[in-house]
XYZ file of C-alpha atoms in Angstrom:
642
model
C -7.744 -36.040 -11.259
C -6.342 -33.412 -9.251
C -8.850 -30.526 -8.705
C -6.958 -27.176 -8.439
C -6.847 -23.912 -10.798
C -3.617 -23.409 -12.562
C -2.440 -19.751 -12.556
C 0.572 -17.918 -13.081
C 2.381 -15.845 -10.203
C 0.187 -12.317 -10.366
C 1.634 -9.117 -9.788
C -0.922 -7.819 -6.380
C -0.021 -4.677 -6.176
C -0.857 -1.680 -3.287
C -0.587 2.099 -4.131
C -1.574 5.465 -2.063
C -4.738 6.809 -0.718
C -7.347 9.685 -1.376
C -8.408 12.632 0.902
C -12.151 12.754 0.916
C -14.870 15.245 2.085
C -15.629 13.561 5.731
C -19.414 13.375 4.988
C -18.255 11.043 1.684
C -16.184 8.427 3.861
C -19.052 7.804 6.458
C -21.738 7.362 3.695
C -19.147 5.093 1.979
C -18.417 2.879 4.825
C -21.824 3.244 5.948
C -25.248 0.867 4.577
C -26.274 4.355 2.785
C -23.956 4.178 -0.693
C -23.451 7.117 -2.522
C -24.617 8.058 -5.484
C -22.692 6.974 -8.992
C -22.132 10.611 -9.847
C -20.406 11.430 -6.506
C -18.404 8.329 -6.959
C -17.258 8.856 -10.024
C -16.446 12.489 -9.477
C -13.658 11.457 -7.448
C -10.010 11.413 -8.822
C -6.226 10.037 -7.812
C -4.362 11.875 -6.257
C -1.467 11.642 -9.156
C -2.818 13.627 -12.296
C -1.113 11.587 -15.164
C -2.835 8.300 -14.564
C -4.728 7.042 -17.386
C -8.296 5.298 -16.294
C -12.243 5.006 -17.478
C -14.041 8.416 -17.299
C -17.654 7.435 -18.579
C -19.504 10.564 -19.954
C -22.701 12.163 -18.986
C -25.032 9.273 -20.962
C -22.958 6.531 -19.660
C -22.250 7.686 -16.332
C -26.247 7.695 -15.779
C -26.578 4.214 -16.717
C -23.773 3.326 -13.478
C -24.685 1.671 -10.519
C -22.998 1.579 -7.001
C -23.234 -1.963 -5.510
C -22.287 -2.552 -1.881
C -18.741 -4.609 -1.914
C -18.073 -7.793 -0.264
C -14.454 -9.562 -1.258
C -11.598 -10.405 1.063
C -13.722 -9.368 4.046
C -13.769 -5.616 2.885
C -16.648 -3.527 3.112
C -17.127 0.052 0.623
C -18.699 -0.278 -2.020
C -18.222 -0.496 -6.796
C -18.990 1.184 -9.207
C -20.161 -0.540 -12.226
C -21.201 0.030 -16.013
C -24.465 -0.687 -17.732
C -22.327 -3.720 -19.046
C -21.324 -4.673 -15.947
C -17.745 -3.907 -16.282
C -15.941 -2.026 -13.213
C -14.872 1.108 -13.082
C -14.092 2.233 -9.201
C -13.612 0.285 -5.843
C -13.726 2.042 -2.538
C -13.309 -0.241 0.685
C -12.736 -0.082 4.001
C -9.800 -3.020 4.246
C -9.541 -2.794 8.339
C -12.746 -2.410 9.358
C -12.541 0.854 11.061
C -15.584 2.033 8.659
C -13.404 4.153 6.622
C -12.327 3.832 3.230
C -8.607 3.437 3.100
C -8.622 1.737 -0.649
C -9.361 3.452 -3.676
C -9.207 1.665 -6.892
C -9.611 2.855 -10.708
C -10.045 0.903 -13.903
C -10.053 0.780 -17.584
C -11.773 -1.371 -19.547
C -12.273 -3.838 -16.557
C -8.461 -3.919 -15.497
C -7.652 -1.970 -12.620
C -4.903 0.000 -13.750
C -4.099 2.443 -10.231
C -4.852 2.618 -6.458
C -4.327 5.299 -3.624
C -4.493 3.519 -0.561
C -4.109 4.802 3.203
C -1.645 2.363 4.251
C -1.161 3.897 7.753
C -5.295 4.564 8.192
C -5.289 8.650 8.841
C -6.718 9.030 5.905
C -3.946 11.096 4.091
C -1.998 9.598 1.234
C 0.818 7.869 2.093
C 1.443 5.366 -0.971
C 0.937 5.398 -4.757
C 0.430 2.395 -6.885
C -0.091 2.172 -11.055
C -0.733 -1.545 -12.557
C -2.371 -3.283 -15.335
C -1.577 -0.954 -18.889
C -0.822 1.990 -16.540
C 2.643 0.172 -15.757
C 4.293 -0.994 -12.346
C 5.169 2.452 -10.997
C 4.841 1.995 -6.960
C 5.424 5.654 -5.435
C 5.681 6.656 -1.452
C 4.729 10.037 0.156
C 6.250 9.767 3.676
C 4.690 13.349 4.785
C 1.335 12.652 3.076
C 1.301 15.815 0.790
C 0.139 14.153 -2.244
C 3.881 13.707 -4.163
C 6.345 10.796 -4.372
C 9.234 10.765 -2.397
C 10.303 8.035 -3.404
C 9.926 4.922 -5.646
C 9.853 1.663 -4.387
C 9.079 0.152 -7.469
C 9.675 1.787 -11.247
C 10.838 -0.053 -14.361
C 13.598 1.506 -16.375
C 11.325 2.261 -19.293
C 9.396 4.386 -16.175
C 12.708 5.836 -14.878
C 13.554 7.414 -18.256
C 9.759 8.967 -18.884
C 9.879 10.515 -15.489
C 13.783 11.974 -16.345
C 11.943 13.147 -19.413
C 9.297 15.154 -17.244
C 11.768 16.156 -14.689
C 13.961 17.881 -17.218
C 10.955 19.631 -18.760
C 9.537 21.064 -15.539
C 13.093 21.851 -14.367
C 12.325 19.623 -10.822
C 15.114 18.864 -9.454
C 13.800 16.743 -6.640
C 11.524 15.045 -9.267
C 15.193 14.123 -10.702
C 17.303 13.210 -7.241
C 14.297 10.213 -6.763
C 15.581 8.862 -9.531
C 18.923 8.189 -8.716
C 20.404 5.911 -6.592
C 20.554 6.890 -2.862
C 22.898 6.081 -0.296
C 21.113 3.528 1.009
C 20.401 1.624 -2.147
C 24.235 2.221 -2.884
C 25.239 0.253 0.391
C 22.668 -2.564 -0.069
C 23.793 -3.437 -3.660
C 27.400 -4.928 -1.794
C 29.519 -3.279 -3.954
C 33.248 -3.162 -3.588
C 34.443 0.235 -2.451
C 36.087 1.475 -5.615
C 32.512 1.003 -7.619
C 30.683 2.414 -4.554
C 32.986 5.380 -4.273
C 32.943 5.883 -8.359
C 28.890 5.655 -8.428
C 28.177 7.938 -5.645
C 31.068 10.530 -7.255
C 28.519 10.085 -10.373
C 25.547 10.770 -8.385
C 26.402 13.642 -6.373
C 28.220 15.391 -9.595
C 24.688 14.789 -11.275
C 22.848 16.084 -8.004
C 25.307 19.562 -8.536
C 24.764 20.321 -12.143
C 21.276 19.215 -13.066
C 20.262 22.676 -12.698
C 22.812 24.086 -15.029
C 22.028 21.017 -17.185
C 18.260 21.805 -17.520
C 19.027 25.990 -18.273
C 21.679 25.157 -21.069
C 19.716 22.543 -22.801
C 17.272 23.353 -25.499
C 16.077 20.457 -26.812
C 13.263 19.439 -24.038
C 10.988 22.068 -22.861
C 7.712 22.131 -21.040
C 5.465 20.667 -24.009
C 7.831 18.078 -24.438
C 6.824 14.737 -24.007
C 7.933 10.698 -24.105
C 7.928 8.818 -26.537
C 9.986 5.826 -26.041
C 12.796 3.725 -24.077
C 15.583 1.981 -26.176
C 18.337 0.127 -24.810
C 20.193 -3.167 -25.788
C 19.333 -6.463 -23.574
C 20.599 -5.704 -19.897
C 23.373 -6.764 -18.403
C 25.476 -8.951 -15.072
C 28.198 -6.934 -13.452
C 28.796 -10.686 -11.683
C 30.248 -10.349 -8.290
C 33.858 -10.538 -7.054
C 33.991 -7.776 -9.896
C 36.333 -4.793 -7.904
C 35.061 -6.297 -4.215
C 31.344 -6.652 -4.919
C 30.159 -9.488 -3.330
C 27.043 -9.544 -5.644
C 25.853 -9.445 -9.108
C 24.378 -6.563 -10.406
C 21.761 -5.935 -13.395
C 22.307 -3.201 -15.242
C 21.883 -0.956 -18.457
C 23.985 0.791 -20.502
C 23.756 3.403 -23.087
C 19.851 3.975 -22.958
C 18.020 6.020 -24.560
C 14.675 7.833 -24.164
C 13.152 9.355 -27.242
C 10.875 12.335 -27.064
C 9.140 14.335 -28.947
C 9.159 18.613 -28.742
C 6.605 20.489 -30.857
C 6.386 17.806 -33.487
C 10.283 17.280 -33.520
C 11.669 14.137 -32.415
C 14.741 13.962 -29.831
C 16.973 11.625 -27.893
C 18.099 12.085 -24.684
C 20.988 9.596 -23.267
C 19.590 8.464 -20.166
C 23.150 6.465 -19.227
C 23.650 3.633 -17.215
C 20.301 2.244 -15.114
C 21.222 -0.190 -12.165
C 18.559 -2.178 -10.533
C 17.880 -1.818 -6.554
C 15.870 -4.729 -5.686
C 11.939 -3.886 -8.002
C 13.622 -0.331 -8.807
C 15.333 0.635 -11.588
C 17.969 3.826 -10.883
C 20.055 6.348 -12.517
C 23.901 6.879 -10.952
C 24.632 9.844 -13.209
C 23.404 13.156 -15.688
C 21.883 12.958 -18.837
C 22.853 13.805 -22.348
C 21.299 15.443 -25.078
C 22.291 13.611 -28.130
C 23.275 15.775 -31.346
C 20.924 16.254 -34.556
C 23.032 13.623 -36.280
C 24.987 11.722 -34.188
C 24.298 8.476 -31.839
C 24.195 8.994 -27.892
C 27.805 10.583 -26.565
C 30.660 8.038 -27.435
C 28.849 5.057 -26.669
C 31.407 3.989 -23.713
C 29.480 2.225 -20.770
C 29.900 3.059 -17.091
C 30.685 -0.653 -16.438
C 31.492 -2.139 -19.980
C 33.175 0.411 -21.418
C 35.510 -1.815 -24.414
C 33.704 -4.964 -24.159
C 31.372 -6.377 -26.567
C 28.341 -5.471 -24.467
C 29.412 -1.815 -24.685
C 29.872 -2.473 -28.843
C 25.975 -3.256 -29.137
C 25.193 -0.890 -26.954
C 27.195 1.705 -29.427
C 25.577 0.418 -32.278
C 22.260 0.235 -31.326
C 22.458 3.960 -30.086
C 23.148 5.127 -33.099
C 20.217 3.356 -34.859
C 17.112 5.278 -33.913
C 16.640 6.625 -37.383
C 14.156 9.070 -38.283
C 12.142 6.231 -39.885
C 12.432 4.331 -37.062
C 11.073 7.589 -34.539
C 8.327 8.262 -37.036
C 7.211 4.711 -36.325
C 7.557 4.591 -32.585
C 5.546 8.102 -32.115
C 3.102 6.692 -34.519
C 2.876 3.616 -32.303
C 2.532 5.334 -29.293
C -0.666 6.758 -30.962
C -2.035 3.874 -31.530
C -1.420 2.549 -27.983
C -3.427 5.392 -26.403
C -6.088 4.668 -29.034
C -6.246 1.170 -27.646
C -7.063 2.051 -24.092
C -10.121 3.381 -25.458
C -10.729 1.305 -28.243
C -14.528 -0.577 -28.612
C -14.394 -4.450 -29.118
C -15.445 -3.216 -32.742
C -12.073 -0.849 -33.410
C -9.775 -3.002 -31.118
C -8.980 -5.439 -34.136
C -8.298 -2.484 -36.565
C -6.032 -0.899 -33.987
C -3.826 -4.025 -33.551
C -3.536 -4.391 -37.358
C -2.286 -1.451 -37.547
C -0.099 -1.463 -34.566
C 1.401 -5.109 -35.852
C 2.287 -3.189 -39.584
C 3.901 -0.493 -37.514
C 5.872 -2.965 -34.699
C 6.904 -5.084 -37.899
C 8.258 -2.023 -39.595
C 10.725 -0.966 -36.620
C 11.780 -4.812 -37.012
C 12.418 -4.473 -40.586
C 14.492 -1.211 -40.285
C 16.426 -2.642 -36.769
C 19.121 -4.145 -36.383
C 20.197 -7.037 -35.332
C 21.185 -5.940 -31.681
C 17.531 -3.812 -31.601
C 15.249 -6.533 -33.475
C 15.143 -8.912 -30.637
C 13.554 -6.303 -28.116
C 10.999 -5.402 -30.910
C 9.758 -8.866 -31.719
C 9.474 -9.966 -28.252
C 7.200 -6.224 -27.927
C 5.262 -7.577 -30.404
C 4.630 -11.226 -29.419
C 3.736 -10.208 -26.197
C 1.634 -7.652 -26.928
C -0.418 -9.625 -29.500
C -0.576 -12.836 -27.272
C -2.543 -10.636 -24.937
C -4.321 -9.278 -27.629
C -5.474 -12.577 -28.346
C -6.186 -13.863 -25.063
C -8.540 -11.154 -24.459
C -10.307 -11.867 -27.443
C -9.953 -8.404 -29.604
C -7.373 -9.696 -31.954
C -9.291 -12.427 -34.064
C -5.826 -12.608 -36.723
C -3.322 -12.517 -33.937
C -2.414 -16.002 -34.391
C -1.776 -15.577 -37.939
C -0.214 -12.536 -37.788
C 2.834 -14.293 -35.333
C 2.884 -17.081 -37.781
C 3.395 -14.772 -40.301
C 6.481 -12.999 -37.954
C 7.901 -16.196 -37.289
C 7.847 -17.501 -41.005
C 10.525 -13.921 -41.243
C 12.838 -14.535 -38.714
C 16.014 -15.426 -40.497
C 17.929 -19.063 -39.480
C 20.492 -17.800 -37.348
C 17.740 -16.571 -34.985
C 16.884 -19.714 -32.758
C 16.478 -18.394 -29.682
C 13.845 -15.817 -31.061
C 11.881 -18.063 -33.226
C 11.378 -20.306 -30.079
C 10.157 -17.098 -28.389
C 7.804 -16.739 -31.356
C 6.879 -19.743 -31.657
C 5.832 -20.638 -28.385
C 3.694 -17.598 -28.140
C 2.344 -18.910 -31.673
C 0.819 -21.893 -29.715
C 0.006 -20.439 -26.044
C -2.259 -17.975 -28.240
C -3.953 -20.473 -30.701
C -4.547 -22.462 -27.209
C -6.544 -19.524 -25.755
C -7.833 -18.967 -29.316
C -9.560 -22.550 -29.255
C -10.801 -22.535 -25.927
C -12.587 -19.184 -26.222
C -14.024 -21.559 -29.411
C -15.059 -24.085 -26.704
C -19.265 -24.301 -27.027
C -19.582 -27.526 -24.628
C -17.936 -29.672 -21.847
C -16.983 -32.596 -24.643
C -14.944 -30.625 -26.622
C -12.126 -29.536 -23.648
C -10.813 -33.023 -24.173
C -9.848 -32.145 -27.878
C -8.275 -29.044 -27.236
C -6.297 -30.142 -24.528
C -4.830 -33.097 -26.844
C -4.300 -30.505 -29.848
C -2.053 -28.671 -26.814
C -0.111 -30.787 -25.460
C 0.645 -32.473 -29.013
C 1.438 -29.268 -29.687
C 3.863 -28.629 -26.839
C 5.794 -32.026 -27.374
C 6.281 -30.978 -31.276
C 7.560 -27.606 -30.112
C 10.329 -29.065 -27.697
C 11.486 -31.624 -30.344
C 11.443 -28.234 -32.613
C 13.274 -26.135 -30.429
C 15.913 -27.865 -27.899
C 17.836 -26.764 -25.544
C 16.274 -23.533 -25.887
C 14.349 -22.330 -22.380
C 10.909 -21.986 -24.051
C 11.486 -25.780 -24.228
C 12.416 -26.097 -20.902
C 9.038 -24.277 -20.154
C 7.085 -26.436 -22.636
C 8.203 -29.535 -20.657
C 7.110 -28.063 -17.445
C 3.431 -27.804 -18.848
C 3.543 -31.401 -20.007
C 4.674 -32.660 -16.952
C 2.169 -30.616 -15.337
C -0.251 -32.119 -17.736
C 0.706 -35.822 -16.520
C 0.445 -34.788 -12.662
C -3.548 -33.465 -13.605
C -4.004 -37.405 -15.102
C -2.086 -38.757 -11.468
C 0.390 -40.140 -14.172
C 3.174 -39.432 -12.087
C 5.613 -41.770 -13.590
C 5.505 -39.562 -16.610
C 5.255 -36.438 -15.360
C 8.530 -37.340 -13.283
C 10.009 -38.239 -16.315
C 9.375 -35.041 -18.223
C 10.639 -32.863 -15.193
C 13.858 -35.215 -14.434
C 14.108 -34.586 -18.432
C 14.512 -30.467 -17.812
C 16.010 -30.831 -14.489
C 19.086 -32.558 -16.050
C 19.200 -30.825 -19.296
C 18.778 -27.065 -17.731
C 20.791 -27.248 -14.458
C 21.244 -24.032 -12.781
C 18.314 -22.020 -14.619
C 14.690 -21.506 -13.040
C 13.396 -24.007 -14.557
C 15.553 -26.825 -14.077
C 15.356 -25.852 -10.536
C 11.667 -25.863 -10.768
C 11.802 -29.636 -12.210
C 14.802 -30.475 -9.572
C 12.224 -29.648 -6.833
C 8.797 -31.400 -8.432
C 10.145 -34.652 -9.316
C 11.184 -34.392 -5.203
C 7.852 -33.814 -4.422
C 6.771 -36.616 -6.497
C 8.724 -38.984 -4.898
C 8.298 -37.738 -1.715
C 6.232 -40.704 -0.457
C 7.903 -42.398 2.577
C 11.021 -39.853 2.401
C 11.509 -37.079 4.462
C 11.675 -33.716 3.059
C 13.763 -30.526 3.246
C 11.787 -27.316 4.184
C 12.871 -24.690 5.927
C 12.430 -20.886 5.784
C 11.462 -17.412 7.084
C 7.498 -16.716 8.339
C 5.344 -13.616 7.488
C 6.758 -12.493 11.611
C 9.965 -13.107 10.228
C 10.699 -16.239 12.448
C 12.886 -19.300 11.503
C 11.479 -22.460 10.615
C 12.024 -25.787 10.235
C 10.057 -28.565 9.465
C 12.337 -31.218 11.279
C 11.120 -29.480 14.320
C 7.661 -30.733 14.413
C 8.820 -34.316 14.446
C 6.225 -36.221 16.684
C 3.206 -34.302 14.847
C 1.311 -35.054 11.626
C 1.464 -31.743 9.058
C -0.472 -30.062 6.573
C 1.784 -27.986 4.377
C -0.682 -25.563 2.187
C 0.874 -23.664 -0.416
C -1.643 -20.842 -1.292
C -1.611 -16.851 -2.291
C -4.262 -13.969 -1.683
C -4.888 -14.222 -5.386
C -6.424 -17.896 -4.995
C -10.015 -17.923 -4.217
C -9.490 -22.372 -3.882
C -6.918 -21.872 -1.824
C -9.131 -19.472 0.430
C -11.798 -21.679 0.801
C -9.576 -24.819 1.990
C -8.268 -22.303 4.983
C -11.899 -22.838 6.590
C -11.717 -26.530 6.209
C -7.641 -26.439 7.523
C -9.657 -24.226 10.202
C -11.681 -26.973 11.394
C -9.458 -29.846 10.781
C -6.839 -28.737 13.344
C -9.358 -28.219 15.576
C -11.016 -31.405 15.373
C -7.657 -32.978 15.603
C -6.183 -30.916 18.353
C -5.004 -34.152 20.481
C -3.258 -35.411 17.825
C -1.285 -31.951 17.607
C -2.226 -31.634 14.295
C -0.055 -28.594 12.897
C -0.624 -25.988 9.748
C 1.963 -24.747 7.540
C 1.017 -22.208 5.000
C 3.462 -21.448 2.106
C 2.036 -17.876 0.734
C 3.355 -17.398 -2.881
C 2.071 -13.505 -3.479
C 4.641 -11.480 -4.870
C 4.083 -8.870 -2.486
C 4.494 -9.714 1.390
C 2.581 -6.954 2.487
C -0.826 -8.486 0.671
C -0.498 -11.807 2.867
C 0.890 -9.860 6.193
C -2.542 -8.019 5.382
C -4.863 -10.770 4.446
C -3.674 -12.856 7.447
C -4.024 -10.742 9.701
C -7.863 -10.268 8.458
C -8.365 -13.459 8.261
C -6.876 -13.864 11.202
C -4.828 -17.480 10.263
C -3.100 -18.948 13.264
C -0.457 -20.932 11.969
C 2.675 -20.275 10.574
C 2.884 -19.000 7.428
C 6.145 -18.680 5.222
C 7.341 -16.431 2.751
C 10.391 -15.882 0.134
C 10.112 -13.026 -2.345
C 9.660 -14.102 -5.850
C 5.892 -15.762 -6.275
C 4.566 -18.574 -7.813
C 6.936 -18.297 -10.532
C 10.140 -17.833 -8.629
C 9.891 -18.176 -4.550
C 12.479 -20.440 -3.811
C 9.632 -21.711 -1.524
C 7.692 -23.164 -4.719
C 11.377 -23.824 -6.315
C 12.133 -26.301 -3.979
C 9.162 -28.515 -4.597
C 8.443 -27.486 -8.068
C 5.066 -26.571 -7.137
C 3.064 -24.682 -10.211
C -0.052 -24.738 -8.979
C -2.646 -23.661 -6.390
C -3.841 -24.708 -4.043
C -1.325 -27.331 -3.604
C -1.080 -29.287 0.026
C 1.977 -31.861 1.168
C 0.469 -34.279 4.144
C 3.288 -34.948 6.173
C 3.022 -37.911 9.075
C 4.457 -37.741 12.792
C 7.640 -39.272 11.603
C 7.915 -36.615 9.350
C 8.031 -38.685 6.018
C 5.111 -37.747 3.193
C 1.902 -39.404 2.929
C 0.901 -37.664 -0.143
C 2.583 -35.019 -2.142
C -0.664 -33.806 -3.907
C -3.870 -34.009 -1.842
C -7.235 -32.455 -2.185
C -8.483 -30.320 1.223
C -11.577 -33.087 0.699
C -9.304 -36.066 1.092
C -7.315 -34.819 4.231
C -10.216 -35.963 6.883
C -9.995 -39.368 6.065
C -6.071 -39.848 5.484
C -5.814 -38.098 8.744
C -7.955 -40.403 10.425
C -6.522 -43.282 8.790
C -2.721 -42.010 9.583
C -3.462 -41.348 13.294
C -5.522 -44.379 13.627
C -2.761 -46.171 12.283
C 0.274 -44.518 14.184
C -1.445 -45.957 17.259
């Protein structure tokens, strides 16, 4: 049985750092911790992030514990309950705290971190419920220039705030810069016709935000809507690649009790940004968004939907979404004991927007919902979750395939979680792990061809490579490899069932290293290999660096060689932890994680740790090997080389 902890790719973000009273900062990195009332006194530097603020009778009941984790010093800040609620460390050992981290509810949702260690904010980072906002401050005076990571759903809340303050600059980080512009490889008539767009909207957003009405200073967000996004594919006018895009969204706000919509245009997406090329509109009381014509498909089908579904956002429709945003900020503080109520009542209110969508806006709702309840589940403060998709999938009408498998999959990923969480004793995994993957084989011969399937095959084959049944787990992948060529995850299954029958064969691996050096396994021929796929986020796949550690030095003579794979979706948090750690061997990297990193594509690996032992002749020994194993087939392989 393989050992190893299966996880999906996590988002590890980094954000912007905190200027602190001098005297704080040496007690902090020093033996002598503060008190929890200093600690907690302490706020980001951005005002509008949401996190726990314990009153007087709870905050009395905090401790500060020293912190030890990924060889940082500082120190938490913890509830009666033992839940966190701050982290302060010192990530560089200068004894200063460079990190500092806020939570609610036990999920860090924001850091300020001193990326450049002069203790004055240079990034800004929001995660967990607080969204994926990433925000720089090049001259450390406590605002973002710029984003380097914002969804669109972010873009149009800050256009919303921008307009209402009247903040121009607030408004130019939004759009698309020059740079951006000239790394998208567009052809020179869209390049010429965006930045026309942007510079026209860089003119008149003054005179835009003085003529307007609608959105003053109280106003506030309530909502993004758009139709699914779409490919501008490349060759299209000169571009040489594709671009994602949206057209025709909206943002929906509300003004003194009065609901509004704003067009926000056409988004474009600039690598984990999202960006505006153009001004807003204020939509009329009665009519949809402007004419509905897109930047890039104005006539086409695309740019139909997009007119339809702009004209949908009913009163009815706005009374639920402001009402749902309600309950959504009464979740953040919800008890374990009001939690269930709340996502009742958010479920009616998510199944009434279905009800009164439609067709080209239900899709966007029902996914919100399954998502949002499948979390619900998983953490255990939605006991009728389960039943509740059931129910939502029981409504979806025939034609709707695609969504039902959406549903449906969620239906049994949740009742999964649900029964473990049920688990009292070490007999009973077996069961529920035979009720799942039952489960899973049911769903694909429910739903094929649909990419849920695709994904349901992936976990069975998984399944098979946990029982070293490799002949069937090969046959699952080579099953989703042929039937969903070209997607992720018939890549995914292209590149395990080459892993699995990697023994004897030599293998393709090549790629880029954290120093941004080429490399290529062909060019250790002549030296036995370790190839360790791992991330910062895997605590197994820390501990097998010591042994890796020890093994290359005990086999030094042999020229035994390291290869780490890091599969963080962030290269800055394994540049950092490598560094710390200070890991001596090459380490690669491709953007895209766990999930995506053509890296993990290319072997179909799903899980970590996973390690590849590769002989002098460069041909595989084993494609799936525990670190406890290597010592022995390393001393059998050189022994046996000689």
């Amino acid at each position: 049985m393989l050992k190893r902890i299966h996880l999906a790719a996590a988002l590890v973000a980094s954000g912007a750092s905190f200027v602190i009273p001098p005297s704080f900062v040496a007690k902090a990195a020093a033996a002598d911790l503060p008190t929890a009332s200093a600690a907690l006194g302490l706020r980001p530097v951005q005002s509008d992030v949401e996190f726990e603020k314990p009153d007087t009778e709870a905050a009395a009941k905090c401790t500060v514990e020293k912190l030890s984790e990924n060889d940082w010093t500082g120190f938490l800040v913890v509830a009666a309950d033992g839940r966190r609620l701050r982290r302060f460390a010192d990530t560089n050992g200068d004894r200063e705290i460079d990190l500092w981290c806020y939570y609610d509810n036990g999920v860090e949702v924001y850091r300020d971190i001193d990326a450049d260690f002069n203790r004055k904010a240079d990034q800004y980072r929001w995660m967990g419920t607080n969204g994926i906002r990433w925000g720089l401050d090049s001259n450390e005076d406590g605002k973002v220039d710029s984003w380097k990571s914002i969804s669109a759903e972010e873009v149009s809340a800050e256009l919303i705030a921008a307009i209402a303050a009247k903040d121009a600059r607030r408004f130019e980080r939004l759009l698309v810069s020059e740079r951006e512009l000239s790394s998208l490889k567009l052809g020179t008539e869209l390049n010429t016709k965006i930045n026309d767009s942007r510079t026209l909207a860089l003119r008149e957003f003054d005179r835009f935000c003085t003529q307007q009405t609608a959105i003053d200073a109280n106003s506030r967000w309530i909502h993004f809507a758009a139709s699914r996004p779409g490919i501008v594919p490349s060759g299209t006018l000169g571009s040489s690649a594709d671009l994602t895009v949206y057209e025709n969204a909206v943002a929906m706000f509300d003004s003194k009790g009065t609901n509004g919509q704003l067009s926000v245009g056409t988004l474009i997406q600039s690598d984990s940004a999202w960006r505006l090329i153009g001004l807003p509109q204020i939509a009329g009381a009665d009519a949809g968004i402007a004419d509905g014509s897109g930047f890039f498909f104005s006539g086409s089908s695309l740019a139909m939907a997009d007119r339809a579904s702009s004209s949908l956002l009913t009163a009815d429709i706005q009374k639920l979404v402001t009402d749902l945003e309600k309950i959504d900020l009464a979740l953040r503080n919800a008890t374990p004991a009001t939690a269930a109520k709340l996502h009742e009542q958010r479920t009616d209110c998510l199944e009434g927007i279905i009800a009164a969508s439609e067709p080209s806006q239900r899709s966007g709702w029902v996914r919100q919902l399954v998502d949002t309840v499948g979390v619900a589940v998983q953490e255990n403060t939605f006991p009728r979750g389960v039943e509740r998709l059931k129910g939502l999938s029981s409504k979806l009408r025939a034609d709707e395939t695609d969504l039902k498998a959406y549903v449906d999959f969620q239906v049994i990923s949740s009742e999964y979680a649900e029964r473990l969480q049920k688990v009292e004793s070490q007999k009973d995994f077996p069961i529920v792990q035979e009720w799942w993957l039952k489960s899973l084989e049911t769903f694909v011969n429910d739903h094929e061809k649909t990419i849920e399937a695709a994904q349901a095959m992936l976990q069975l084959g998984l399944s098979k490579e946990f029982e070293d049944d490799n002949k069937a787990a090969t046959q699952w992948y080579s099953r989703v490899a042929s039937s969903y060529r070209g997607t992720e995850a018939g890549n995914k299954a292209a590149g395990a069932v080459l892993r699995l029958e990697s023994v004897g064969r030599e293998i393709p691996l090549k790629g880029t290293t954290l120093d941004n050096k080429a490399f290529d396994l062909a060019r250790l021929r002549g030296k036995p290999v370790v190839i360790h796929y791992w991330a910062t986020w895997c605590e197994p796949c820390k501990q097998d660096m010591k042994l890796l550690r020890d093994l290359q030095a005990r086999y030094q003579r042999a020229g035994l060689q390291i290869i780490g794979i890091n599969v963080d979706g962030v290269k800055n948090d394994a540049v950092k932890f490598v560094n710390e750690a200070k890991i001596a061997w090459p380490t690669l990297f491709a953007e895209g994680g766990l999930d995506s990193s053509p890296l993990a594509t290319s072997l179909g690996v799903q899980t970590l740790p996973t390690m590849l032992l590769v002989d002098a002749k460069g041909k595989v020994v084993r494609h799936n090997i525990a670190a406890s194993q290597l010592d022995d087939e390393i001393d059998a392989m050189i022994r046996a080389a000689k």
